[in-house]
Amino acid sequence: MKSLLLLALGLARTVVLGARIEAERIVVSVRPYKREQRRCPVCGRACDFYDMANRGAPRLWRAMDLARSACYLEYAPCRVRCPEHGVRTEAVPWARHGARFTRDFEDWVAWLAVRCTAC
């Protein structure tokens, strides 16, 4: 099941912890590989732990749909102290810094915006 979700969602450098169905959506609990955790989102450098972002509450990133159901990735990122960029929320491999959507979802929406323009 976990490897199927990794393939279906196109996740790299990510561990699937579990999945659950909530009403009309699928929520997949994930985390980055250990060596990918606690990295500065700007420079990618491994940094020291600062504190838990949002008091450890998990964040949701919108991913590509699975079987006509909205899919979200769930993870509780920490904040890191980068010597060069200061305190930042750690980088995650499935999304760009500051995004609430996965890279694949953003790329798909951008492609649709270009291809589906009104003539």
PDB file of N, CA and C in Angstrom, residues 18-89:
ATOM      1  N   GLY A  18       1.316   6.390   6.556  1.00  0.00           N
ATOM      2  CA  GLY A  18      -0.027   5.833   6.573  1.00  0.00           C
ATOM      3  C   GLY A  18      -0.970   6.683   5.751  1.00  0.00           C
ATOM      4  N   ALA A  19      -2.207   6.229   5.637  1.00  0.00           N
ATOM      5  CA  ALA A  19      -3.216   6.969   4.886  1.00  0.00           C
ATOM      6  C   ALA A  19      -4.572   6.741   5.527  1.00  0.00           C
ATOM      7  N   ARG A  20      -5.428   7.732   5.355  1.00  0.00           N
ATOM      8  CA  ARG A  20      -6.790   7.598   5.875  1.00  0.00           C
ATOM      9  C   ARG A  20      -7.746   8.358   4.957  1.00  0.00           C
ATOM     10  N   ILE A  21      -9.004   7.950   5.012  1.00  0.00           N
ATOM     11  CA  ILE A  21     -10.036   8.604   4.215  1.00  0.00           C
ATOM     12  C   ILE A  21     -10.883   9.437   5.167  1.00  0.00           C
ATOM     13  N   GLU A  22     -11.005  10.721   4.843  1.00  0.00           N
ATOM     14  CA  GLU A  22     -11.816  11.649   5.636  1.00  0.00           C
ATOM     15  C   GLU A  22     -12.871  12.253   4.715  1.00  0.00           C
ATOM     16  N   ALA A  23     -14.096  11.882   4.901  1.00  0.00           N
ATOM     17  CA  ALA A  23     -15.219  12.398   4.103  1.00  0.00           C
ATOM     18  C   ALA A  23     -14.913  12.279   2.614  1.00  0.00           C
ATOM     19  N   GLU A  24     -14.620  13.379   1.950  1.00  0.00           N
ATOM     20  CA  GLU A  24     -14.413  13.397   0.501  1.00  0.00           C
ATOM     21  C   GLU A  24     -12.938  13.456   0.109  1.00  0.00           C
ATOM     22  N   ARG A  25     -12.029  13.241   1.043  1.00  0.00           N
ATOM     23  CA  ARG A  25     -10.614  13.368   0.706  1.00  0.00           C
ATOM     24  C   ARG A  25      -9.777  12.243   1.302  1.00  0.00           C
ATOM     25  N   ILE A  26      -8.593  12.066   0.720  1.00  0.00           N
ATOM     26  CA  ILE A  26      -7.621  11.090   1.199  1.00  0.00           C
ATOM     27  C   ILE A  26      -6.455  11.866   1.796  1.00  0.00           C
ATOM     28  N   VAL A  27      -6.076  11.537   3.021  1.00  0.00           N
ATOM     29  CA  VAL A  27      -4.954  12.196   3.685  1.00  0.00           C
ATOM     30  C   VAL A  27      -3.843  11.164   3.877  1.00  0.00           C
ATOM     31  N   VAL A  28      -2.675  11.471   3.317  1.00  0.00           N
ATOM     32  CA  VAL A  28      -1.527  10.576   3.386  1.00  0.00           C
ATOM     33  C   VAL A  28      -0.504  11.197   4.327  1.00  0.00           C
ATOM     34  N   SER A  29      -0.177  10.506   5.409  1.00  0.00           N
ATOM     35  CA  SER A  29       0.837  10.981   6.353  1.00  0.00           C
ATOM     36  C   SER A  29       2.216  10.617   5.816  1.00  0.00           C
ATOM     37  N   VAL A  30       3.074  11.618   5.700  1.00  0.00           N
ATOM     38  CA  VAL A  30       4.402  11.420   5.128  1.00  0.00           C
ATOM     39  C   VAL A  30       5.458  12.118   5.983  1.00  0.00           C
ATOM     40  N   ARG A  31       6.709  11.807   5.686  1.00  0.00           N
ATOM     41  CA  ARG A  31       7.836  12.532   6.245  1.00  0.00           C
ATOM     42  C   ARG A  31       8.999  12.403   5.277  1.00  0.00           C
ATOM     43  N   PRO A  32       9.908  13.383   5.266  1.00  0.00           N
ATOM     44  CA  PRO A  32      11.093  13.254   4.409  1.00  0.00           C
ATOM     45  C   PRO A  32      12.030  12.185   4.957  1.00  0.00           C
ATOM     46  N   TYR A  33      12.912  11.651   4.097  1.00  0.00           N
ATOM     47  CA  TYR A  33      13.968  10.764   4.578  1.00  0.00           C
ATOM     48  C   TYR A  33      14.724  11.481   5.688  1.00  0.00           C
ATOM     49  N   LYS A  34      15.305  10.728   6.604  1.00  0.00           N
ATOM     50  CA  LYS A  34      16.056  11.323   7.721  1.00  0.00           C
ATOM     51  C   LYS A  34      17.125  12.300   7.227  1.00  0.00           C
ATOM     52  N   ARG A  35      17.846  11.915   6.169  1.00  0.00           N
ATOM     53  CA  ARG A  35      18.921  12.784   5.672  1.00  0.00           C
ATOM     54  C   ARG A  35      18.381  14.045   4.993  1.00  0.00           C
ATOM     55  N   GLU A  36      17.076  14.074   4.683  1.00  0.00           N
ATOM     56  CA  GLU A  36      16.456  15.240   4.055  1.00  0.00           C
ATOM     57  C   GLU A  36      15.777  16.164   5.075  1.00  0.00           C
ATOM     58  N   GLN A  37      15.686  15.727   6.325  1.00  0.00           N
ATOM     59  CA  GLN A  37      15.013  16.533   7.342  1.00  0.00           C
ATOM     60  C   GLN A  37      15.920  17.647   7.842  1.00  0.00           C
ATOM     61  N   ARG A  38      15.285  18.659   8.378  1.00  0.00           N
ATOM     62  CA  ARG A  38      15.960  19.803   8.999  1.00  0.00           C
ATOM     63  C   ARG A  38      16.917  20.491   8.043  1.00  0.00           C
ATOM     64  N   ARG A  39      16.409  20.803   6.859  1.00  0.00           N
ATOM     65  CA  ARG A  39      17.199  21.512   5.850  1.00  0.00           C
ATOM     66  C   ARG A  39      16.613  22.900   5.626  1.00  0.00           C
ATOM     67  N   CYS A  40      17.494  23.857   5.383  1.00  0.00           N
ATOM     68  CA  CYS A  40      17.073  25.227   5.076  1.00  0.00           C
ATOM     69  C   CYS A  40      16.353  25.216   3.733  1.00  0.00           C
ATOM     70  N   PRO A  41      15.197  25.863   3.630  1.00  0.00           N
ATOM     71  CA  PRO A  41      14.473  25.867   2.361  1.00  0.00           C
ATOM     72  C   PRO A  41      15.115  26.758   1.301  1.00  0.00           C
ATOM     73  N   VAL A  42      16.008  27.641   1.705  1.00  0.00           N
ATOM     74  CA  VAL A  42      16.639  28.551   0.753  1.00  0.00           C
ATOM     75  C   VAL A  42      17.904  27.942   0.166  1.00  0.00           C
ATOM     76  N   CYS A  43      18.814  27.477   1.035  1.00  0.00           N
ATOM     77  CA  CYS A  43      20.106  26.973   0.556  1.00  0.00           C
ATOM     78  C   CYS A  43      20.220  25.451   0.581  1.00  0.00           C
ATOM     79  N   GLY A  44      19.319  24.762   1.276  1.00  0.00           N
ATOM     80  CA  GLY A  44      19.356  23.305   1.328  1.00  0.00           C
ATOM     81  C   GLY A  44      20.341  22.736   2.332  1.00  0.00           C
ATOM     82  N   ARG A  45      20.986  23.574   3.089  1.00  0.00           N
ATOM     83  CA  ARG A  45      21.969  23.139   4.083  1.00  0.00           C
ATOM     84  C   ARG A  45      21.277  22.479   5.272  1.00  0.00           C
ATOM     85  N   ALA A  46      21.886  21.403   5.797  1.00  0.00           N
ATOM     86  CA  ALA A  46      21.380  20.775   7.020  1.00  0.00           C
ATOM     87  C   ALA A  46      21.598  21.751   8.171  1.00  0.00           C
ATOM     88  N   CYS A  47      20.565  21.994   8.952  1.00  0.00           N
ATOM     89  CA  CYS A  47      20.619  23.016  10.005  1.00  0.00           C
ATOM     90  C   CYS A  47      20.219  22.438  11.359  1.00  0.00           C
ATOM     91  N   ASP A  48      20.417  23.246  12.384  1.00  0.00           N
ATOM     92  CA  ASP A  48      20.035  22.876  13.739  1.00  0.00           C
ATOM     93  C   ASP A  48      18.538  23.076  13.941  1.00  0.00           C
ATOM     94  N   PHE A  49      17.952  22.216  14.759  1.00  0.00           N
ATOM     95  CA  PHE A  49      16.544  22.320  15.130  1.00  0.00           C
ATOM     96  C   PHE A  49      16.335  23.607  15.918  1.00  0.00           C
ATOM     97  N   TYR A  50      15.246  24.335  15.633  1.00  0.00           N
ATOM     98  CA  TYR A  50      14.919  25.551  16.385  1.00  0.00           C
ATOM     99  C   TYR A  50      13.698  25.309  17.260  1.00  0.00           C
ATOM    100  N   ASP A  51      12.569  24.986  16.672  1.00  0.00           N
ATOM    101  CA  ASP A  51      11.365  24.604  17.408  1.00  0.00           C
ATOM    102  C   ASP A  51      10.365  23.989  16.431  1.00  0.00           C
ATOM    103  N   MET A  52       9.214  23.592  16.939  1.00  0.00           N
ATOM    104  CA  MET A  52       8.187  23.021  16.076  1.00  0.00           C
ATOM    105  C   MET A  52       7.323  24.148  15.520  1.00  0.00           C
ATOM    106  N   ALA A  53       7.160  24.162  14.211  1.00  0.00           N
ATOM    107  CA  ALA A  53       6.310  25.155  13.571  1.00  0.00           C
ATOM    108  C   ALA A  53       4.856  24.895  13.965  1.00  0.00           C
ATOM    109  N   ASN A  54       4.111  25.949  14.232  1.00  0.00           N
ATOM    110  CA  ASN A  54       2.691  25.845  14.602  1.00  0.00           C
ATOM    111  C   ASN A  54       2.453  24.889  15.766  1.00  0.00           C
ATOM    112  N   ARG A  55       3.390  24.860  16.702  1.00  0.00           N
ATOM    113  CA  ARG A  55       3.284  24.012  17.898  1.00  0.00           C
ATOM    114  C   ARG A  55       3.131  22.535  17.550  1.00  0.00           C
ATOM    115  N   GLY A  56       3.743  22.108  16.457  1.00  0.00           N
ATOM    116  CA  GLY A  56       3.714  20.700  16.080  1.00  0.00           C
ATOM    117  C   GLY A  56       2.461  20.246  15.370  1.00  0.00           C
ATOM    118  N   ALA A  57       1.572  21.185  15.038  1.00  0.00           N
ATOM    119  CA  ALA A  57       0.358  20.810  14.308  1.00  0.00           C
ATOM    120  C   ALA A  57       0.734  20.453  12.866  1.00  0.00           C
ATOM    121  N   PRO A  58       0.202  19.366  12.339  1.00  0.00           N
ATOM    122  CA  PRO A  58       0.555  18.984  10.969  1.00  0.00           C
ATOM    123  C   PRO A  58      -0.015  19.954   9.935  1.00  0.00           C
ATOM    124  N   ARG A  59       0.724  20.117   8.858  1.00  0.00           N
ATOM    125  CA  ARG A  59       0.275  20.924   7.727  1.00  0.00           C
ATOM    126  C   ARG A  59      -0.204  19.994   6.628  1.00  0.00           C
ATOM    127  N   LEU A  60      -1.045  20.529   5.753  1.00  0.00           N
ATOM    128  CA  LEU A  60      -1.547  19.764   4.621  1.00  0.00           C
ATOM    129  C   LEU A  60      -1.100  20.425   3.324  1.00  0.00           C
ATOM    130  N   TRP A  61      -0.620  19.605   2.388  1.00  0.00           N
ATOM    131  CA  TRP A  61      -0.274  20.054   1.046  1.00  0.00           C
ATOM    132  C   TRP A  61      -1.201  19.338   0.078  1.00  0.00           C
ATOM    133  N   ARG A  62      -1.835  20.076  -0.819  1.00  0.00           N
ATOM    134  CA  ARG A  62      -2.736  19.499  -1.811  1.00  0.00           C
ATOM    135  C   ARG A  62      -1.907  18.760  -2.849  1.00  0.00           C
ATOM    136  N   ALA A  63      -2.249  17.514  -3.090  1.00  0.00           N
ATOM    137  CA  ALA A  63      -1.545  16.677  -4.061  1.00  0.00           C
ATOM    138  C   ALA A  63      -2.496  16.340  -5.209  1.00  0.00           C
ATOM    139  N   MET A  64      -2.000  15.586  -6.160  1.00  0.00           N
ATOM    140  CA  MET A  64      -2.828  15.149  -7.287  1.00  0.00           C
ATOM    141  C   MET A  64      -3.950  14.242  -6.771  1.00  0.00           C
ATOM    142  N   ASP A  65      -5.084  14.278  -7.446  1.00  0.00           N
ATOM    143  CA  ASP A  65      -6.230  13.456  -7.051  1.00  0.00           C
ATOM    144  C   ASP A  65      -5.932  11.968  -7.177  1.00  0.00           C
ATOM    145  N   LEU A  66      -6.550  11.201  -6.302  1.00  0.00           N
ATOM    146  CA  LEU A  66      -6.488   9.740  -6.364  1.00  0.00           C
ATOM    147  C   LEU A  66      -7.912   9.223  -6.477  1.00  0.00           C
ATOM    148  N   ALA A  67      -8.200   8.531  -7.563  1.00  0.00           N
ATOM    149  CA  ALA A  67      -9.519   7.924  -7.769  1.00  0.00           C
ATOM    150  C   ALA A  67     -10.655   8.927  -7.573  1.00  0.00           C
ATOM    151  N   ARG A  68     -10.518  10.075  -8.203  1.00  0.00           N
ATOM    152  CA  ARG A  68     -11.514  11.150  -8.149  1.00  0.00           C
ATOM    153  C   ARG A  68     -11.720  11.741  -6.765  1.00  0.00           C
ATOM    154  N   SER A  69     -10.815  11.494  -5.852  1.00  0.00           N
ATOM    155  CA  SER A  69     -10.884  12.081  -4.514  1.00  0.00           C
ATOM    156  C   SER A  69      -9.705  13.026  -4.330  1.00  0.00           C
ATOM    157  N   ALA A  70      -9.954  14.137  -3.684  1.00  0.00           N
ATOM    158  CA  ALA A  70      -8.878  15.073  -3.384  1.00  0.00           C
ATOM    159  C   ALA A  70      -7.884  14.391  -2.452  1.00  0.00           C
ATOM    160  N   CYS A  71      -6.614  14.617  -2.679  1.00  0.00           N
ATOM    161  CA  CYS A  71      -5.567  13.983  -1.882  1.00  0.00           C
ATOM    162  C   CYS A  71      -4.698  15.058  -1.244  1.00  0.00           C
ATOM    163  N   TYR A  72      -4.332  14.847   0.011  1.00  0.00           N
ATOM    164  CA  TYR A  72      -3.484  15.779   0.745  1.00  0.00           C
ATOM    165  C   TYR A  72      -2.341  15.021   1.401  1.00  0.00           C
ATOM    166  N   LEU A  73      -1.168  15.658   1.445  1.00  0.00           N
ATOM    167  CA  LEU A  73      -0.034  15.119   2.191  1.00  0.00           C
ATOM    168  C   LEU A  73       0.008  15.827   3.528  1.00  0.00           C
ATOM    169  N   GLU A  74       0.244  15.074   4.594  1.00  0.00           N
ATOM    170  CA  GLU A  74       0.233  15.618   5.950  1.00  0.00           C
ATOM    171  C   GLU A  74       1.595  15.409   6.594  1.00  0.00           C
ATOM    172  N   TYR A  75       2.133  16.491   7.163  1.00  0.00           N
ATOM    173  CA  TYR A  75       3.427  16.419   7.854  1.00  0.00           C
ATOM    174  C   TYR A  75       3.530  17.614   8.794  1.00  0.00           C
ATOM    175  N   ALA A  76       4.166  17.422   9.943  1.00  0.00           N
ATOM    176  CA  ALA A  76       4.383  18.498  10.903  1.00  0.00           C
ATOM    177  C   ALA A  76       5.843  18.951  10.804  1.00  0.00           C
ATOM    178  N   PRO A  77       6.124  19.985  10.014  1.00  0.00           N
ATOM    179  CA  PRO A  77       7.512  20.425   9.859  1.00  0.00           C
ATOM    180  C   PRO A  77       8.005  21.182  11.094  1.00  0.00           C
ATOM    181  N   CYS A  78       9.302  21.159  11.267  1.00  0.00           N
ATOM    182  CA  CYS A  78       9.895  21.944  12.346  1.00  0.00           C
ATOM    183  C   CYS A  78      10.502  23.213  11.753  1.00  0.00           C
ATOM    184  N   ARG A  79      10.944  24.101  12.605  1.00  0.00           N
ATOM    185  CA  ARG A  79      11.686  25.267  12.140  1.00  0.00           C
ATOM    186  C   ARG A  79      13.154  25.020  12.419  1.00  0.00           C
ATOM    187  N   VAL A  80      13.995  25.494  11.529  1.00  0.00           N
ATOM    188  CA  VAL A  80      15.435  25.296  11.648  1.00  0.00           C
ATOM    189  C   VAL A  80      16.130  26.660  11.699  1.00  0.00           C
ATOM    190  N   ARG A  81      17.314  26.654  12.277  1.00  0.00           N
ATOM    191  CA  ARG A  81      18.108  27.875  12.348  1.00  0.00           C
ATOM    192  C   ARG A  81      19.279  27.734  11.378  1.00  0.00           C
ATOM    193  N   CYS A  82      19.200  28.440  10.261  1.00  0.00           N
ATOM    194  CA  CYS A  82      20.265  28.436   9.260  1.00  0.00           C
ATOM    195  C   CYS A  82      21.235  29.563   9.605  1.00  0.00           C
ATOM    196  N   PRO A  83      22.548  29.302   9.603  1.00  0.00           N
ATOM    197  CA  PRO A  83      23.507  30.363   9.913  1.00  0.00           C
ATOM    198  C   PRO A  83      23.438  31.525   8.920  1.00  0.00           C
ATOM    199  N   GLU A  84      23.019  31.239   7.699  1.00  0.00           N
ATOM    200  CA  GLU A  84      22.979  32.284   6.672  1.00  0.00           C
ATOM    201  C   GLU A  84      21.610  32.949   6.541  1.00  0.00           C
ATOM    202  N   HIS A  85      20.516  32.185   6.671  1.00  0.00           N
ATOM    203  CA  HIS A  85      19.172  32.701   6.400  1.00  0.00           C
ATOM    204  C   HIS A  85      18.287  32.842   7.631  1.00  0.00           C
ATOM    205  N   GLY A  86      18.790  32.510   8.804  1.00  0.00           N
ATOM    206  CA  GLY A  86      18.020  32.662  10.028  1.00  0.00           C
ATOM    207  C   GLY A  86      17.036  31.527  10.248  1.00  0.00           C
ATOM    208  N   VAL A  87      16.003  31.807  11.018  1.00  0.00           N
ATOM    209  CA  VAL A  87      15.009  30.788  11.367  1.00  0.00           C
ATOM    210  C   VAL A  87      13.993  30.665  10.235  1.00  0.00           C
ATOM    211  N   ARG A  88      13.843  29.449   9.728  1.00  0.00           N
ATOM    212  CA  ARG A  88      12.922  29.157   8.629  1.00  0.00           C
ATOM    213  C   ARG A  88      12.238  27.825   8.886  1.00  0.00           C
ATOM    214  N   THR A  89      11.085  27.625   8.257  1.00  0.00           N
ATOM    215  CA  THR A  89      10.435  26.316   8.299  1.00  0.00           C
ATOM    216  C   THR A  89      11.210  25.379   7.396  1.00  0.00           C
TER     217      THR A  89
END
